[in-house]
Amino acid sequence: MNDSADELRMLADSVVQFARNDDTLTRTRALHKGGAAFSRETWSTLADAGWLGILVPEDSGGLGLGLREMAVVAEELGRARIPEPVVAVAGFTASVLSACDRKAAASELLSELASGATIAAVAWQEDPTDLDPATTHCRATHEGNAIVLNGSKCLVLPAEADVFLVSSETDEGVALYSVPSDAPGLALERRQQVDGSWVADLRLDNVSVSADQMLASPGQGLPALERGLARAALLAGAELTGLAHRLLGMTNDYLATRKQFGQPLSSFQALRHRAVDLYIQHELMQASLRHAFRTLRPDSPLALEQRLAARVKARTSDAAMRIGRESVQLHGAIGFTEEADVGIHLKRIMALSAWLGNAAWQRRRHFELSRNTQQEVA
Amino acid sequence: MKDWNALPDDQFRVDIRAFLEANYPEHLRYPSRRMRWHEVKEWYLLRAEQGWTAPGWPKEYGGVGLSPTKQLIYIEELERWGVARAPDQGVIMVGHLLIKYGTDAQKKEFLPKILSWEHIWCQGYSEPNAGSDLASLRTQAVEDGDDYVVNGQKTWTTLAQDATHMFLLARTDQQAKKQAGISFLLVDLDTPGVTIRPIRNIAGHEEFCEVFLEDVRVPKRNLVGAPNEGWTMAKALLGFERLFLGSPKLAQNALGRLRTLAEARGLFSDQGFVDQFARLELDVADLGEAYESFADQVRAGQPLGADISWLKVWGTETFDRIAALAVQSAESYGALAGPQRYGDTDVDALVLYFDALPATIYGGTNEIQRNILSKQVLQLP
Ligand SMILES: Cc1cc2nc3c(=O)[nH]c(=O)nc-3n(C[C@H](O)[C@H](O)[C@H](O)COP(=O)(O)OP(=O)(O)OC[C@H]3O[C@@H](n4cnc5c(N)ncnc54)[C@H](O)[C@@H]3O)c2cc1C
């Protein structure tokens, strides 16, 4: 127990160390100015540190650690507001791949992912208002030896991926295929999000794939996606918690230094109470995360993971949005400027909150999932 | 000229709506940021020719002299059609200031040029260290012959880069305590010594500026009211500003956008959503009623009291709640930049969010409004 606590602390410290040398906010602003969301060079650094391989099994070149370790890293990356899509790729994509049944193909992609050589993104959603991975209209049909994919996907993160994991309906259920971004027949439209990241809408027009590009065989795609979605939501919750914590620190510092009416803002009781309310919001975020990791086991059933993930994502999205909104308010006009650090954090929070189901959606999902469980118990 | 006030209210609405639909440039509807002057100029110059720059000003000064109810209808129709706002500080602030406190010469010099848009005004109150505590401002104006010589820095000045003039508060008596030594000056921004630097807002737009004043000579005839009386006038003006900021137009427009989004997404068959929407609808409705009664007060020539602060609080926070629900209702589109297609119109939920965000800060933060209310209205000891 103590060993693992030490290990987690060391992992967290290593990210803190990295962030200290990175001057992340300056770097991020420079990237955004050039229209880029993140840096491929930093991506390699993150790979070298091992963080992209935390969830990747050792025999695929990863660290073979668990969700909890990944969450610790995600939280620290959030605190530093790293623009790289670590949770999307090393969290979401890696979790989906780990749950795929076509082990050889999945393992190869996992090792490229861990080394940083390949950025892979899950292309599963087709309608921005439908977050059920079973709603798949993209079709995979056999044509001679090849399989041909037709359909469309939306909001795939990151748009810069080299490879997409495309979910497709077959006669025997949903399958997953790896499709390189330059595959003939694949058209990609990039759209920018509020935090400077890019998502892609994909159109697949007779995209031909071979049998060894199949990652999850028909019928196996859905459980792999469900597993990945739950884990990604948990990890996004951890990143949001880090972001919110950073904002709290910034805001409290500002309240203590900025003077109006001849005294620090922090001396006004109305503002002290607001600061405390935000602190409570962050405590709640941590509580939901802690509960999830106290409950989860490496072999926890999917249903449990999904319920915990919904709880964490609902809480963290809601609380982070509130902390972000209020932090701007407590900074006054300076909080509404591009150059203020508050804003760049708020915008990241907005993106992560909307990703894979916002607070309202996750609350409902949690309600339904826990009702199902209660009915099963009864 | 047509007597608009003589029209029944419904007919007035129909006429205004028809006019906008026929004449307002399509590409300027529902702008995704605060428009710059050159972008909206053509439309506002056309309106100026028609005598419609200042619907609320009395006719004797070149306004339309609309009744408060009709002003509200007018604003509603502008919002409904998504009409872009002009850099309108001249109309909403300077006009009222000069009509009430200006000399005849000042009225003659400035009012017609506000109406023709030859002069564009910006508001120079805030300074880096004087935000909520505005009375601690440090920009000074020192008498020198026929001029005041002004030195200092203003900040967060909305659209100063498009303005020709600034109305500013400066300290004219160094000895007097805070509020007592402040005067109101009208400054031509072409005067040597003025430097304007735009500041980007959170959404990346150059919406406001810092304005540096270095030995800027302002003729004494541009002093409004008596020396050291600036604070009293500024406070009276703030009433107008709060009335303007508390008007239901932002919230109403946001509610309309949310309705479009909700209809396209079929959210009205979701009871949870309907409950939230219905609540907001009533929040806006009562905001509208409150606004009308404050506006009646102005029309009747009565000064606005400190209670106007509640209108600003309620208006901006209602707007904020609507914007938050719009972002939530946009679901996975809630983080996408730019307008998204919903049914047959585009809605940009993020624009609503980023418009609502500063509304609780500018014009006196909502915390400061609450302080005022607790002290001056509730008279809590
Ligand atoms: C988009 C935008 C446009 C603007 N346009 C103009 C313009 O054209 N001209 C102009 O002059 N100004 C303009 N302003 C400035 C605006 O008036 C100030 O931002 C506002 O008065 C608050 O001042 P501040 O930003 O310095 O915040 P501060 O006064 O530093 O306040 C920071 C926080 O502390 C709170 N606070 C401060 N004092 C107290 C207290 N005693 N009790 C409780 N809470 C307190 C505030 O409510 C706020 O939440 C604009 C601002 C914005 C955001």
JSON list of N, CA and C in Angstrom, two decimals, chain B residues 241-283:
[
{"chain": "B", "resi": 241, "resn": "GLU", "atom": "N", "xyz": [-26.53, 53.74, -17.34]},
{"chain": "B", "resi": 241, "resn": "GLU", "atom": "CA", "xyz": [-25.75, 52.60, -17.81]},
{"chain": "B", "resi": 241, "resn": "GLU", "atom": "C", "xyz": [-26.35, 51.30, -17.26]},
{"chain": "B", "resi": 242, "resn": "ARG", "atom": "N", "xyz": [-26.73, 51.34, -15.99]},
{"chain": "B", "resi": 242, "resn": "ARG", "atom": "CA", "xyz": [-27.30, 50.13, -15.38]},
{"chain": "B", "resi": 242, "resn": "ARG", "atom": "C", "xyz": [-28.64, 49.78, -15.99]},
{"chain": "B", "resi": 243, "resn": "LEU", "atom": "N", "xyz": [-29.39, 50.82, -16.32]},
{"chain": "B", "resi": 243, "resn": "LEU", "atom": "CA", "xyz": [-30.67, 50.58, -16.99]},
{"chain": "B", "resi": 243, "resn": "LEU", "atom": "C", "xyz": [-30.40, 49.91, -18.34]},
{"chain": "B", "resi": 244, "resn": "PHE", "atom": "N", "xyz": [-29.42, 50.43, -19.05]},
{"chain": "B", "resi": 244, "resn": "PHE", "atom": "CA", "xyz": [-29.07, 49.87, -20.35]},
{"chain": "B", "resi": 244, "resn": "PHE", "atom": "C", "xyz": [-28.59, 48.44, -20.20]},
{"chain": "B", "resi": 245, "resn": "LEU", "atom": "N", "xyz": [-27.68, 48.23, -19.23]},
{"chain": "B", "resi": 245, "resn": "LEU", "atom": "CA", "xyz": [-27.12, 46.89, -19.06]},
{"chain": "B", "resi": 245, "resn": "LEU", "atom": "C", "xyz": [-28.14, 45.92, -18.48]},
{"chain": "B", "resi": 246, "resn": "GLY", "atom": "N", "xyz": [-29.14, 46.47, -17.79]},
{"chain": "B", "resi": 246, "resn": "GLY", "atom": "CA", "xyz": [-30.16, 45.61, -17.20]},
{"chain": "B", "resi": 246, "resn": "GLY", "atom": "C", "xyz": [-31.31, 45.37, -18.16]},
{"chain": "B", "resi": 247, "resn": "SER", "atom": "N", "xyz": [-31.22, 45.94, -19.35]},
{"chain": "B", "resi": 247, "resn": "SER", "atom": "CA", "xyz": [-32.32, 45.74, -20.29]},
{"chain": "B", "resi": 247, "resn": "SER", "atom": "C", "xyz": [-32.37, 44.27, -20.67]},
{"chain": "B", "resi": 248, "resn": "PRO", "atom": "N", "xyz": [-33.57, 43.78, -20.94]},
{"chain": "B", "resi": 248, "resn": "PRO", "atom": "CA", "xyz": [-33.71, 42.35, -21.18]},
{"chain": "B", "resi": 248, "resn": "PRO", "atom": "C", "xyz": [-33.17, 41.89, -22.52]},
{"chain": "B", "resi": 249, "resn": "LYS", "atom": "N", "xyz": [-32.57, 42.80, -23.30]},
{"chain": "B", "resi": 249, "resn": "LYS", "atom": "CA", "xyz": [-32.29, 42.40, -24.68]},
{"chain": "B", "resi": 249, "resn": "LYS", "atom": "C", "xyz": [-31.29, 41.26, -24.81]},
{"chain": "B", "resi": 250, "resn": "LEU", "atom": "N", "xyz": [-30.22, 41.29, -24.02]},
{"chain": "B", "resi": 250, "resn": "LEU", "atom": "CA", "xyz": [-29.23, 40.21, -24.14]},
{"chain": "B", "resi": 250, "resn": "LEU", "atom": "C", "xyz": [-29.84, 38.87, -23.75]},
{"chain": "B", "resi": 251, "resn": "ALA", "atom": "N", "xyz": [-30.57, 38.89, -22.64]},
{"chain": "B", "resi": 251, "resn": "ALA", "atom": "CA", "xyz": [-31.19, 37.66, -22.17]},
{"chain": "B", "resi": 251, "resn": "ALA", "atom": "C", "xyz": [-32.25, 37.17, -23.16]},
{"chain": "B", "resi": 252, "resn": "GLN", "atom": "N", "xyz": [-33.00, 38.12, -23.70]},
{"chain": "B", "resi": 252, "resn": "GLN", "atom": "CA", "xyz": [-34.04, 37.75, -24.64]},
{"chain": "B", "resi": 252, "resn": "GLN", "atom": "C", "xyz": [-33.46, 37.13, -25.91]},
{"chain": "B", "resi": 253, "resn": "ASN", "atom": "N", "xyz": [-32.45, 37.77, -26.41]},
{"chain": "B", "resi": 253, "resn": "ASN", "atom": "CA", "xyz": [-31.79, 37.24, -27.60]},
{"chain": "B", "resi": 253, "resn": "ASN", "atom": "C", "xyz": [-31.23, 35.84, -27.32]},
{"chain": "B", "resi": 254, "resn": "ALA", "atom": "N", "xyz": [-30.60, 35.69, -26.16]},
{"chain": "B", "resi": 254, "resn": "ALA", "atom": "CA", "xyz": [-30.01, 34.39, -25.82]},
{"chain": "B", "resi": 254, "resn": "ALA", "atom": "C", "xyz": [-31.10, 33.32, -25.69]},
{"chain": "B", "resi": 255, "resn": "LEU", "atom": "N", "xyz": [-32.23, 33.71, -25.12]},
{"chain": "B", "resi": 255, "resn": "LEU", "atom": "CA", "xyz": [-33.33, 32.77, -24.97]},
{"chain": "B", "resi": 255, "resn": "LEU", "atom": "C", "xyz": [-33.85, 32.33, -26.34]},
{"chain": "B", "resi": 256, "resn": "GLY", "atom": "N", "xyz": [-33.90, 33.28, -27.25]},
{"chain": "B", "resi": 256, "resn": "GLY", "atom": "CA", "xyz": [-34.33, 32.98, -28.63]},
{"chain": "B", "resi": 256, "resn": "GLY", "atom": "C", "xyz": [-33.39, 31.98, -29.29]},
{"chain": "B", "resi": 257, "resn": "ARG", "atom": "N", "xyz": [-32.10, 32.20, -29.10]},
{"chain": "B", "resi": 257, "resn": "ARG", "atom": "CA", "xyz": [-31.11, 31.29, -29.67]},
{"chain": "B", "resi": 257, "resn": "ARG", "atom": "C", "xyz": [-31.24, 29.90, -29.05]},
{"chain": "B", "resi": 258, "resn": "LEU", "atom": "N", "xyz": [-31.43, 29.89, -27.74]},
{"chain": "B", "resi": 258, "resn": "LEU", "atom": "CA", "xyz": [-31.59, 28.62, -27.04]},
{"chain": "B", "resi": 258, "resn": "LEU", "atom": "C", "xyz": [-32.84, 27.89, -27.53]},
{"chain": "B", "resi": 259, "resn": "ARG", "atom": "N", "xyz": [-33.92, 28.66, -27.78]},
{"chain": "B", "resi": 259, "resn": "ARG", "atom": "CA", "xyz": [-35.15, 28.05, -28.27]},
{"chain": "B", "resi": 259, "resn": "ARG", "atom": "C", "xyz": [-34.90, 27.37, -29.61]},
{"chain": "B", "resi": 260, "resn": "THR", "atom": "N", "xyz": [-34.20, 28.07, -30.49]},
{"chain": "B", "resi": 260, "resn": "THR", "atom": "CA", "xyz": [-33.88, 27.52, -31.82]},
{"chain": "B", "resi": 260, "resn": "THR", "atom": "C", "xyz": [-33.12, 26.21, -31.68]},
{"chain": "B", "resi": 261, "resn": "LEU", "atom": "N", "xyz": [-32.10, 26.27, -30.83]},
{"chain": "B", "resi": 261, "resn": "LEU", "atom": "CA", "xyz": [-31.26, 25.09, -30.61]},
{"chain": "B", "resi": 261, "resn": "LEU", "atom": "C", "xyz": [-32.09, 23.93, -30.05]},
{"chain": "B", "resi": 262, "resn": "ALA", "atom": "N", "xyz": [-32.94, 24.27, -29.08]},
{"chain": "B", "resi": 262, "resn": "ALA", "atom": "CA", "xyz": [-33.74, 23.23, -28.41]},
{"chain": "B", "resi": 262, "resn": "ALA", "atom": "C", "xyz": [-34.74, 22.61, -29.36]},
{"chain": "B", "resi": 263, "resn": "GLU", "atom": "N", "xyz": [-35.36, 23.46, -30.20]},
{"chain": "B", "resi": 263, "resn": "GLU", "atom": "CA", "xyz": [-36.33, 22.91, -31.15]},
{"chain": "B", "resi": 263, "resn": "GLU", "atom": "C", "xyz": [-35.64, 21.98, -32.13]},
{"chain": "B", "resi": 264, "resn": "ALA", "atom": "N", "xyz": [-34.49, 22.41, -32.64]},
{"chain": "B", "resi": 264, "resn": "ALA", "atom": "CA", "xyz": [-33.77, 21.57, -33.60]},
{"chain": "B", "resi": 264, "resn": "ALA", "atom": "C", "xyz": [-33.35, 20.26, -32.97]},
{"chain": "B", "resi": 265, "resn": "ARG", "atom": "N", "xyz": [-33.05, 20.29, -31.67]},
{"chain": "B", "resi": 265, "resn": "ARG", "atom": "CA", "xyz": [-32.58, 19.08, -31.02]},
{"chain": "B", "resi": 265, "resn": "ARG", "atom": "C", "xyz": [-33.72, 18.28, -30.37]},
{"chain": "B", "resi": 266, "resn": "GLY", "atom": "N", "xyz": [-34.93, 18.76, -30.50]},
{"chain": "B", "resi": 266, "resn": "GLY", "atom": "CA", "xyz": [-36.06, 18.04, -29.92]},
{"chain": "B", "resi": 266, "resn": "GLY", "atom": "C", "xyz": [-36.06, 18.05, -28.40]},
{"chain": "B", "resi": 267, "resn": "LEU", "atom": "N", "xyz": [-35.45, 19.08, -27.81]},
{"chain": "B", "resi": 267, "resn": "LEU", "atom": "CA", "xyz": [-35.32, 19.09, -26.35]},
{"chain": "B", "resi": 267, "resn": "LEU", "atom": "C", "xyz": [-36.63, 19.41, -25.63]},
{"chain": "B", "resi": 268, "resn": "PHE", "atom": "N", "xyz": [-37.61, 19.96, -26.37]},
{"chain": "B", "resi": 268, "resn": "PHE", "atom": "CA", "xyz": [-38.86, 20.31, -25.69]},
{"chain": "B", "resi": 268, "resn": "PHE", "atom": "C", "xyz": [-39.70, 19.07, -25.37]},
{"chain": "B", "resi": 269, "resn": "SER", "atom": "N", "xyz": [-39.26, 17.90, -25.81]},
{"chain": "B", "resi": 269, "resn": "SER", "atom": "CA", "xyz": [-39.98, 16.69, -25.37]},
{"chain": "B", "resi": 269, "resn": "SER", "atom": "C", "xyz": [-39.30, 16.11, -24.13]},
{"chain": "B", "resi": 270, "resn": "ASP", "atom": "N", "xyz": [-38.30, 16.83, -23.62]},
{"chain": "B", "resi": 270, "resn": "ASP", "atom": "CA", "xyz": [-37.56, 16.38, -22.45]},
{"chain": "B", "resi": 270, "resn": "ASP", "atom": "C", "xyz": [-38.02, 17.24, -21.26]},
{"chain": "B", "resi": 271, "resn": "GLN", "atom": "N", "xyz": [-38.73, 16.62, -20.33]},
{"chain": "B", "resi": 271, "resn": "GLN", "atom": "CA", "xyz": [-39.32, 17.37, -19.22]},
{"chain": "B", "resi": 271, "resn": "GLN", "atom": "C", "xyz": [-38.28, 18.13, -18.39]},
{"chain": "B", "resi": 272, "resn": "GLY", "atom": "N", "xyz": [-37.14, 17.52, -18.23]},
{"chain": "B", "resi": 272, "resn": "GLY", "atom": "CA", "xyz": [-36.07, 18.16, -17.47]},
{"chain": "B", "resi": 272, "resn": "GLY", "atom": "C", "xyz": [-35.65, 19.47, -18.13]},
{"chain": "B", "resi": 273, "resn": "PHE", "atom": "N", "xyz": [-35.55, 19.43, -19.43]},
{"chain": "B", "resi": 273, "resn": "PHE", "atom": "CA", "xyz": [-35.17, 20.65, -20.15]},
{"chain": "B", "resi": 273, "resn": "PHE", "atom": "C", "xyz": [-36.29, 21.68, -20.10]},
{"chain": "B", "resi": 274, "resn": "VAL", "atom": "N", "xyz": [-37.51, 21.22, -20.32]},
{"chain": "B", "resi": 274, "resn": "VAL", "atom": "CA", "xyz": [-38.65, 22.14, -20.32]},
{"chain": "B", "resi": 274, "resn": "VAL", "atom": "C", "xyz": [-38.73, 22.89, -19.00]},
{"chain": "B", "resi": 275, "resn": "ASP", "atom": "N", "xyz": [-38.48, 22.19, -17.92]},
{"chain": "B", "resi": 275, "resn": "ASP", "atom": "CA", "xyz": [-38.52, 22.84, -16.61]},
{"chain": "B", "resi": 275, "resn": "ASP", "atom": "C", "xyz": [-37.50, 23.98, -16.53]},
{"chain": "B", "resi": 276, "resn": "GLN", "atom": "N", "xyz": [-36.28, 23.69, -16.99]},
{"chain": "B", "resi": 276, "resn": "GLN", "atom": "CA", "xyz": [-35.24, 24.73, -16.94]},
{"chain": "B", "resi": 276, "resn": "GLN", "atom": "C", "xyz": [-35.57, 25.88, -17.87]},
{"chain": "B", "resi": 277, "resn": "PHE", "atom": "N", "xyz": [-36.07, 25.53, -19.05]},
{"chain": "B", "resi": 277, "resn": "PHE", "atom": "CA", "xyz": [-36.37, 26.58, -20.04]},
{"chain": "B", "resi": 277, "resn": "PHE", "atom": "C", "xyz": [-37.52, 27.46, -19.55]},
{"chain": "B", "resi": 278, "resn": "ALA", "atom": "N", "xyz": [-38.55, 26.83, -19.02]},
{"chain": "B", "resi": 278, "resn": "ALA", "atom": "CA", "xyz": [-39.73, 27.58, -18.57]},
{"chain": "B", "resi": 278, "resn": "ALA", "atom": "C", "xyz": [-39.35, 28.55, -17.45]},
{"chain": "B", "resi": 279, "resn": "ARG", "atom": "N", "xyz": [-38.47, 28.10, -16.59]},
{"chain": "B", "resi": 279, "resn": "ARG", "atom": "CA", "xyz": [-38.00, 28.96, -15.50]},
{"chain": "B", "resi": 279, "resn": "ARG", "atom": "C", "xyz": [-37.29, 30.20, -16.08]},
{"chain": "B", "resi": 280, "resn": "LEU", "atom": "N", "xyz": [-36.42, 29.96, -17.04]},
{"chain": "B", "resi": 280, "resn": "LEU", "atom": "CA", "xyz": [-35.67, 31.07, -17.64]},
{"chain": "B", "resi": 280, "resn": "LEU", "atom": "C", "xyz": [-36.61, 32.02, -18.38]},
{"chain": "B", "resi": 281, "resn": "GLU", "atom": "N", "xyz": [-37.63, 31.46, -19.01]},
{"chain": "B", "resi": 281, "resn": "GLU", "atom": "CA", "xyz": [-38.58, 32.28, -19.74]},
{"chain": "B", "resi": 281, "resn": "GLU", "atom": "C", "xyz": [-39.27, 33.26, -18.79]},
{"chain": "B", "resi": 282, "resn": "LEU", "atom": "N", "xyz": [-39.63, 32.77, -17.63]},
{"chain": "B", "resi": 282, "resn": "LEU", "atom": "CA", "xyz": [-40.27, 33.66, -16.64]},
{"chain": "B", "resi": 282, "resn": "LEU", "atom": "C", "xyz": [-39.26, 34.63, -16.04]},
{"chain": "B", "resi": 283, "resn": "ASP", "atom": "N", "xyz": [-38.03, 34.17, -15.88]},
{"chain": "B", "resi": 283, "resn": "ASP", "atom": "CA", "xyz": [-36.98, 35.08, -15.40]},
{"chain": "B", "resi": 283, "resn": "ASP", "atom": "C", "xyz": [-36.84, 36.26, -16.36]}
]
